[in-house]
Short mmCIF file of C-alpha atoms and ligand atoms in Angstrom, two decimals:
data_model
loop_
_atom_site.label_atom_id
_atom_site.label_comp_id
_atom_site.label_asym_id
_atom_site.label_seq_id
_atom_site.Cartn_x
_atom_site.Cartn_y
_atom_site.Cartn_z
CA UNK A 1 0.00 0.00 0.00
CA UNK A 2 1.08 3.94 -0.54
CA UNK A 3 1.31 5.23 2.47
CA UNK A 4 2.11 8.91 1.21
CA UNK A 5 0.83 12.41 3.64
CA UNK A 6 2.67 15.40 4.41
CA UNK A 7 3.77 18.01 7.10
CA UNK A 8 0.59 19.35 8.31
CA UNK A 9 -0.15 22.47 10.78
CA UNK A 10 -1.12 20.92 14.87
CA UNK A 11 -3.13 24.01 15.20
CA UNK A 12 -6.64 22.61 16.60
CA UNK A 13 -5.60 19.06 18.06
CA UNK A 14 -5.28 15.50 16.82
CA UNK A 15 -8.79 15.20 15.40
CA UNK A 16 -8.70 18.26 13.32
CA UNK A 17 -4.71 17.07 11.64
CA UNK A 18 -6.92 13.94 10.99
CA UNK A 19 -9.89 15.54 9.41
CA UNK A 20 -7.31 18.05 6.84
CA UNK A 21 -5.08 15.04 5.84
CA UNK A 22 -7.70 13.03 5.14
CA UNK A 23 -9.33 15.68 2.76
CA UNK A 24 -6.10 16.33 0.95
CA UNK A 25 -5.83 12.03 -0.03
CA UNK A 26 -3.26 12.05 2.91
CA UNK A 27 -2.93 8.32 4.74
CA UNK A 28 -0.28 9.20 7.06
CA UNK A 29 1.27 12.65 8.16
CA UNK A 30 3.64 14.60 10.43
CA UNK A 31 3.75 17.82 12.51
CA UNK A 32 5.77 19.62 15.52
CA UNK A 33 4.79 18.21 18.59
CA UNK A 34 5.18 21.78 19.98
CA UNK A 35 6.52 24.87 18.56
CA UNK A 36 8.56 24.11 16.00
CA UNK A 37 10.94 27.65 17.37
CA UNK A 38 10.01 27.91 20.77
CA UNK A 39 9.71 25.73 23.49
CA UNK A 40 6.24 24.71 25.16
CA UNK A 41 3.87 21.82 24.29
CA UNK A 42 0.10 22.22 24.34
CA UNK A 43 -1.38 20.04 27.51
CA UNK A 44 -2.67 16.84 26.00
CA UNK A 45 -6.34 17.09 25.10
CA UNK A 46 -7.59 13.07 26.33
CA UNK A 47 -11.15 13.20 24.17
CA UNK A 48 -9.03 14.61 21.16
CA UNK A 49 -6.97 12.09 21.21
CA UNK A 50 -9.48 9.32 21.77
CA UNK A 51 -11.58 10.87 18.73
CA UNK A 52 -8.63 10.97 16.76
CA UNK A 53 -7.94 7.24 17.16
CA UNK A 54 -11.40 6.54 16.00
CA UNK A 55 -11.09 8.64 12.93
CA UNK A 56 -7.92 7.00 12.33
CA UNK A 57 -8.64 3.47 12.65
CA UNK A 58 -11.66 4.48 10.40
CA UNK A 59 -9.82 6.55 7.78
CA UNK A 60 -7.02 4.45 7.75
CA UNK A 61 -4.55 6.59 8.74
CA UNK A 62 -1.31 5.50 10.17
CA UNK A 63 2.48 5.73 10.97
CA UNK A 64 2.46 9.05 12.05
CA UNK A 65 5.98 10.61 12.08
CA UNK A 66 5.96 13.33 14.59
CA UNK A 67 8.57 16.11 14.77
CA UNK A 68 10.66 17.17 17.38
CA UNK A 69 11.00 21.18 17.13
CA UNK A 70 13.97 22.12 14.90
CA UNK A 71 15.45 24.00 18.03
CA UNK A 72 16.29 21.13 19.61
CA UNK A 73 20.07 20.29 19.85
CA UNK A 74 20.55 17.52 21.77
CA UNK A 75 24.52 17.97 21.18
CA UNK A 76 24.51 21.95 21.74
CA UNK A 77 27.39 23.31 23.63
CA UNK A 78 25.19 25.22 26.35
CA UNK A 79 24.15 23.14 29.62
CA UNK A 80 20.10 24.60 28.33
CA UNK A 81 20.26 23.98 24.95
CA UNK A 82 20.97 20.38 26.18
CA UNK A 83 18.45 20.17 29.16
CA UNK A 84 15.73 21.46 26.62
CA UNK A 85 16.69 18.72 23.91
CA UNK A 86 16.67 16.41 27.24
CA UNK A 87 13.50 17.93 28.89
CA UNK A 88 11.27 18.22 25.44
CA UNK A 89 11.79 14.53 24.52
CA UNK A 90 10.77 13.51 27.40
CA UNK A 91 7.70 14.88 27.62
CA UNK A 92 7.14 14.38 24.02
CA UNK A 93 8.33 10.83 23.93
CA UNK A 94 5.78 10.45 27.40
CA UNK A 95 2.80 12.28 24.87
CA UNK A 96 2.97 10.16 22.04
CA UNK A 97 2.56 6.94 24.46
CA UNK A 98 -1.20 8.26 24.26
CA UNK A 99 -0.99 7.48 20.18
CA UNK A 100 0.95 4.02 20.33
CA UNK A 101 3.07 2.46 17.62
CA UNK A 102 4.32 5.99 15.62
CA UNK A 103 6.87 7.56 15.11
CA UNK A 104 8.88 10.46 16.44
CA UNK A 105 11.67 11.94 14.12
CA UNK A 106 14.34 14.09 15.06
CA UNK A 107 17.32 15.81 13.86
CA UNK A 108 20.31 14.71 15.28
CA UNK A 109 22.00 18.24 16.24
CA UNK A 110 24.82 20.58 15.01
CA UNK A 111 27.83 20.27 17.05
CA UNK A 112 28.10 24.50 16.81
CA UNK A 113 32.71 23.55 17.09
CA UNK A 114 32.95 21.24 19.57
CA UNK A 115 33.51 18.40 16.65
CA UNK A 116 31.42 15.64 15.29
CA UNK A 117 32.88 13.07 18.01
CA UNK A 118 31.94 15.26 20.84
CA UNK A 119 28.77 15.78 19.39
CA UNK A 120 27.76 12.36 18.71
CA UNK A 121 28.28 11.47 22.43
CA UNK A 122 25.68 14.10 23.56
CA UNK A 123 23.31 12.72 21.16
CA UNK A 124 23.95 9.22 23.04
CA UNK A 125 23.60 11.18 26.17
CA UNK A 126 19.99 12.15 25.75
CA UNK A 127 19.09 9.37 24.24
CA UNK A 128 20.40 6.99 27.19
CA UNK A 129 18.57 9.58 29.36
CA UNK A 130 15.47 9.86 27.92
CA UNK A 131 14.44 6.81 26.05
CA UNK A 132 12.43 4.27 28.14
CA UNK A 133 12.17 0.08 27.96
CA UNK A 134 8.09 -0.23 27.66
CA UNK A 135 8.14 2.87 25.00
CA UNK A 136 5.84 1.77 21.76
CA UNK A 137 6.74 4.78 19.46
CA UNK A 138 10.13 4.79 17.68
CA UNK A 139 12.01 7.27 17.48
CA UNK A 140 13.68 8.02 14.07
CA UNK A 141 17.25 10.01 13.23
CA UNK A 142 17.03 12.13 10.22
CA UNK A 143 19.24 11.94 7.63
CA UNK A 144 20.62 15.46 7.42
CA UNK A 145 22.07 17.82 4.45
CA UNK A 146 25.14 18.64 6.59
CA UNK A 147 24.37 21.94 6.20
CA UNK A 148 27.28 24.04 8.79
CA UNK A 149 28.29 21.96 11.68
CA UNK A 150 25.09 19.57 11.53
CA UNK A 151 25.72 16.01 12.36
CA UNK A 152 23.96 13.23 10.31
CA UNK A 153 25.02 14.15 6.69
CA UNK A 154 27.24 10.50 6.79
CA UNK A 155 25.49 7.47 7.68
CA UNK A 156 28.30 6.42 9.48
CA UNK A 157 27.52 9.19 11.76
CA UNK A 158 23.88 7.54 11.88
CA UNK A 159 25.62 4.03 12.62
CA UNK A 160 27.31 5.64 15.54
CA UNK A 161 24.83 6.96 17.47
CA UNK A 162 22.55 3.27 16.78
CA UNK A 163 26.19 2.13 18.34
CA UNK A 164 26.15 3.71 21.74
CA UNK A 165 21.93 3.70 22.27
CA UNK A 166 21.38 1.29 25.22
CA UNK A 167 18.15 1.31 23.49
CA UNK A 168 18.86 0.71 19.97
CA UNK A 169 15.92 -1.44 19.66
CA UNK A 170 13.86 1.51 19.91
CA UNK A 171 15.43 3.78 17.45
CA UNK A 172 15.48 3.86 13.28
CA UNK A 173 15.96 5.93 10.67
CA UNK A 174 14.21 8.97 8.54
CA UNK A 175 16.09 8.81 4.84
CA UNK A 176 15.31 12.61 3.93
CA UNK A 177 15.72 12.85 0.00
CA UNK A 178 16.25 16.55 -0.05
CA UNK A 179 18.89 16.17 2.89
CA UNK A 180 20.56 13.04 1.35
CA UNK A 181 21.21 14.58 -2.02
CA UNK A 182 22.53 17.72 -0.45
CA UNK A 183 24.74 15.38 1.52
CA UNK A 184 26.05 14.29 -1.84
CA UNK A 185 24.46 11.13 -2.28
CA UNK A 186 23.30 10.38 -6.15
CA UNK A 187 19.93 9.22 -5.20
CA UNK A 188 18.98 10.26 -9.00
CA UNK A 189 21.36 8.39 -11.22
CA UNK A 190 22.72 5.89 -8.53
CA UNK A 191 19.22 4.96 -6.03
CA UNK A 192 20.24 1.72 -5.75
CA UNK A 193 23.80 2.27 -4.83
CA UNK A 194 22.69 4.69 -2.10
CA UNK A 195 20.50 2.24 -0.27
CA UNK A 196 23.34 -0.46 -0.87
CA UNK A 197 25.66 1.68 1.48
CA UNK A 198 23.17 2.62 3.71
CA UNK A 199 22.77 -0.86 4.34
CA UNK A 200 25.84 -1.98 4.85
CA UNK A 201 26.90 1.30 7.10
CA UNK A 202 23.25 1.41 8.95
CA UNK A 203 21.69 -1.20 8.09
CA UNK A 204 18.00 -1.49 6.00
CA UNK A 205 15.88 -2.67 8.57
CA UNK A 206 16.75 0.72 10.19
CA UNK A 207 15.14 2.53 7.82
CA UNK A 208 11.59 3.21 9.09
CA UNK A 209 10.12 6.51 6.99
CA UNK A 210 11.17 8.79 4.12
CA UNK A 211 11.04 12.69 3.84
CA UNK A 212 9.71 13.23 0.61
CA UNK A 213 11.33 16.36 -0.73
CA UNK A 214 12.84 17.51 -4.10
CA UNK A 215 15.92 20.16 -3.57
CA UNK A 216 16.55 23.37 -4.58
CA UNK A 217 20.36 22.52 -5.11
CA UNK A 218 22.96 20.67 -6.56
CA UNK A 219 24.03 17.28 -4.91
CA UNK A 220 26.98 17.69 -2.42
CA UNK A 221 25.53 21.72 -1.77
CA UNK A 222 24.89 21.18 1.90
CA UNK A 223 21.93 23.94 1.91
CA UNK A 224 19.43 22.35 2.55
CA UNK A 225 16.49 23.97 0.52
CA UNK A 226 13.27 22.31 0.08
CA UNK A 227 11.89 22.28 -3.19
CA UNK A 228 8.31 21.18 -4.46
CA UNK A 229 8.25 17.66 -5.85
CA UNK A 230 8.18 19.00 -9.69
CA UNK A 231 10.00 22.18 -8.97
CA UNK A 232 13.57 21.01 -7.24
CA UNK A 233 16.94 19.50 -9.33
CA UNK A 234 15.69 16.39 -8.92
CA UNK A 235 13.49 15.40 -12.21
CA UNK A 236 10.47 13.66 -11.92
CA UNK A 237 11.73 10.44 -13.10
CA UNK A 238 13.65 10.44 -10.21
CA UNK A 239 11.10 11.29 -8.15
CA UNK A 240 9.17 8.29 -8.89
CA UNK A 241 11.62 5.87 -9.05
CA UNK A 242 12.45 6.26 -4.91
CA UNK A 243 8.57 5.79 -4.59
CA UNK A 244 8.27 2.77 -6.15
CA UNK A 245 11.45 1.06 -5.57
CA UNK A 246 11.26 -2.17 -3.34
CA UNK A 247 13.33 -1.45 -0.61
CA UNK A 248 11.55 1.98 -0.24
CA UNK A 249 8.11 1.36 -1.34
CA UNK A 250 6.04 0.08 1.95
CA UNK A 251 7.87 3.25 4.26
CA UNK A 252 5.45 6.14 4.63
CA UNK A 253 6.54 8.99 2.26
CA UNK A 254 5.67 12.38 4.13
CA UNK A 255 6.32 15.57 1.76
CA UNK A 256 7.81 18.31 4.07
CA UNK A 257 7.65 20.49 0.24
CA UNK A 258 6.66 24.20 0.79
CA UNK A 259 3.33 23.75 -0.10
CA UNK A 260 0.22 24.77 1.57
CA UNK A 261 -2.96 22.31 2.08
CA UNK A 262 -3.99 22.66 -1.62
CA UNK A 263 -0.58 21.81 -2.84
CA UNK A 264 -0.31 18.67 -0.57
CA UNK A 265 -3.41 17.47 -2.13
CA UNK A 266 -1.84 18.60 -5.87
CA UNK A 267 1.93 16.82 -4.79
CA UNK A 268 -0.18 13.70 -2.94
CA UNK A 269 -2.57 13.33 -6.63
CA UNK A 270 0.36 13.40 -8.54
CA UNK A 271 2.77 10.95 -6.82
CA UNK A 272 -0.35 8.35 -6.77
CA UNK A 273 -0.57 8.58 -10.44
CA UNK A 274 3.33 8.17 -10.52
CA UNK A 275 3.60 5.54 -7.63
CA UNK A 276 0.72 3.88 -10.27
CA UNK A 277 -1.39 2.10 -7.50
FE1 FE B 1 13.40 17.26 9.72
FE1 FE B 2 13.06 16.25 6.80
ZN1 ZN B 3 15.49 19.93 5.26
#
């Protein structure tokens, strides 16, 4: 099945992210699971949640992939950039018990100068601190562009941090097409040779959910510009070919394209023609 949604506003609760995606031919979806820039979460509505479920299970809408805000660092240099990283997944990871068997994506940091190696041990850090044995959701590392002194443009650097989780059972990975490209990986001439080195450096049962995004620039620019799916450097052959191919084709494809709700439903129409189920 295509499980294919998109980025999607939380303004109004669980029910009403339901209600839009499933208007817009959406099956799955993401959002911030608080300000994407600042810091507080909304207090967790119970009946909106319980609502939602309903109109999920109904709807068929699943494998959410929540996003941690993009402020979070976990491997910032500051002790409070840290203890927010620390403090938000924790209550986020605690939330999303409430909607079982999901996801919850984030990106793994920028090491601001202290080095990649320093940086990857903070990541393990709040990980080990935060992650808990009876958790259901699973909580995804994005693949990033590498964009300044971010850490998760290799996949080594992926591999490492899966090294030193105590926890690694509950952790996978979010292959971002946008961010992998900028990264330098040839994911349009050479798809197949990409996933062949994740897998051997990660490993492809890691691989849990794909950003759906085309790119603004050339591989290897480390920007990290979204483009819309038929507006980026990446054609639209290419496009369909990491929808459809085996290894990719049962992950839920979110589009995190700038787009508003009526170009989600455009992007969503168009990859189902292309996906051709
Ligand atoms: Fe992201
Ligand atoms: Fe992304
Ligand atoms: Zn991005």
């Amino acid at each position: 099945m295509f499980r294919i949604g998109c980025h999607i506003s939380a303004a109004g609760g669980y029910l009403a992210m339901g209600e839009r995606v499933a208007a817009i031919g959406a099956n799955t979806f993401a959002f911030f699971t608080r300000n994407p820039r600042g810091g507080g979460a909304k207090a967790l509505d119970e009946a909106d949640v319980a609502a939602f479920l309903e109109f999920a299970a109904a709807h068929d809408l699943d494998r959410l992939v929540a996003h941690a805000p993009y402020t979070l660092n976990p491997c910032g240099e500051k002790p409070q950039v840290q203890n927010f990283a620390r403090t938000a997944f924790q209550e986020d990871l605690r939330r999303m018990e409430h909607t079982p068997g999901q996801y919850y994506n984030f990106h793994p940091g920028s090491h601001v100068g202290q080095g990649v190696a320093v940086g990857l041990q903070k990541i393990i850090d709040v990980l080990n601190e935060t992650l808990f044995p009876d958790m259901r959701t699973t909580v995804l590392l994005e693949t990033m562009a590498g964009k300044g002194s971010e850490v998760g443009g290799r996949f080594e650097e992926l591999r490492a941090i899966l090294d030193g989780a105590a926890l690694a059972d509950k952790l996978g990975v979010c292959f971002d097409t946008c961010h992998v490209w900028d990264a330098g990986y040839d994911i349009e001439n050479d798809l197949d040779g990409v996933l062949t080195e994740f897998d051997r450096v990660v490993g492809l049962e890691r691989l849990k959910a794909v950003h759906l995004n085309n790119s603004k620039n050339d591989r290897g620019s480390r920007k990290d510009r979204h483009a819309c799916i038929t507006e980026g450097v990446l054609p639209l052959e290419a496009i369909g070919r990491i929808i459809r191919h085996p290894t990719l084709r049962d992950l839920p494809f979110i589009l995190e394209t700038p787009n508003d709700e009526a170009g989600y439903a455009r992007e969503i129409a168009l990859l189902r023609e292309l996906r051709g189920a």
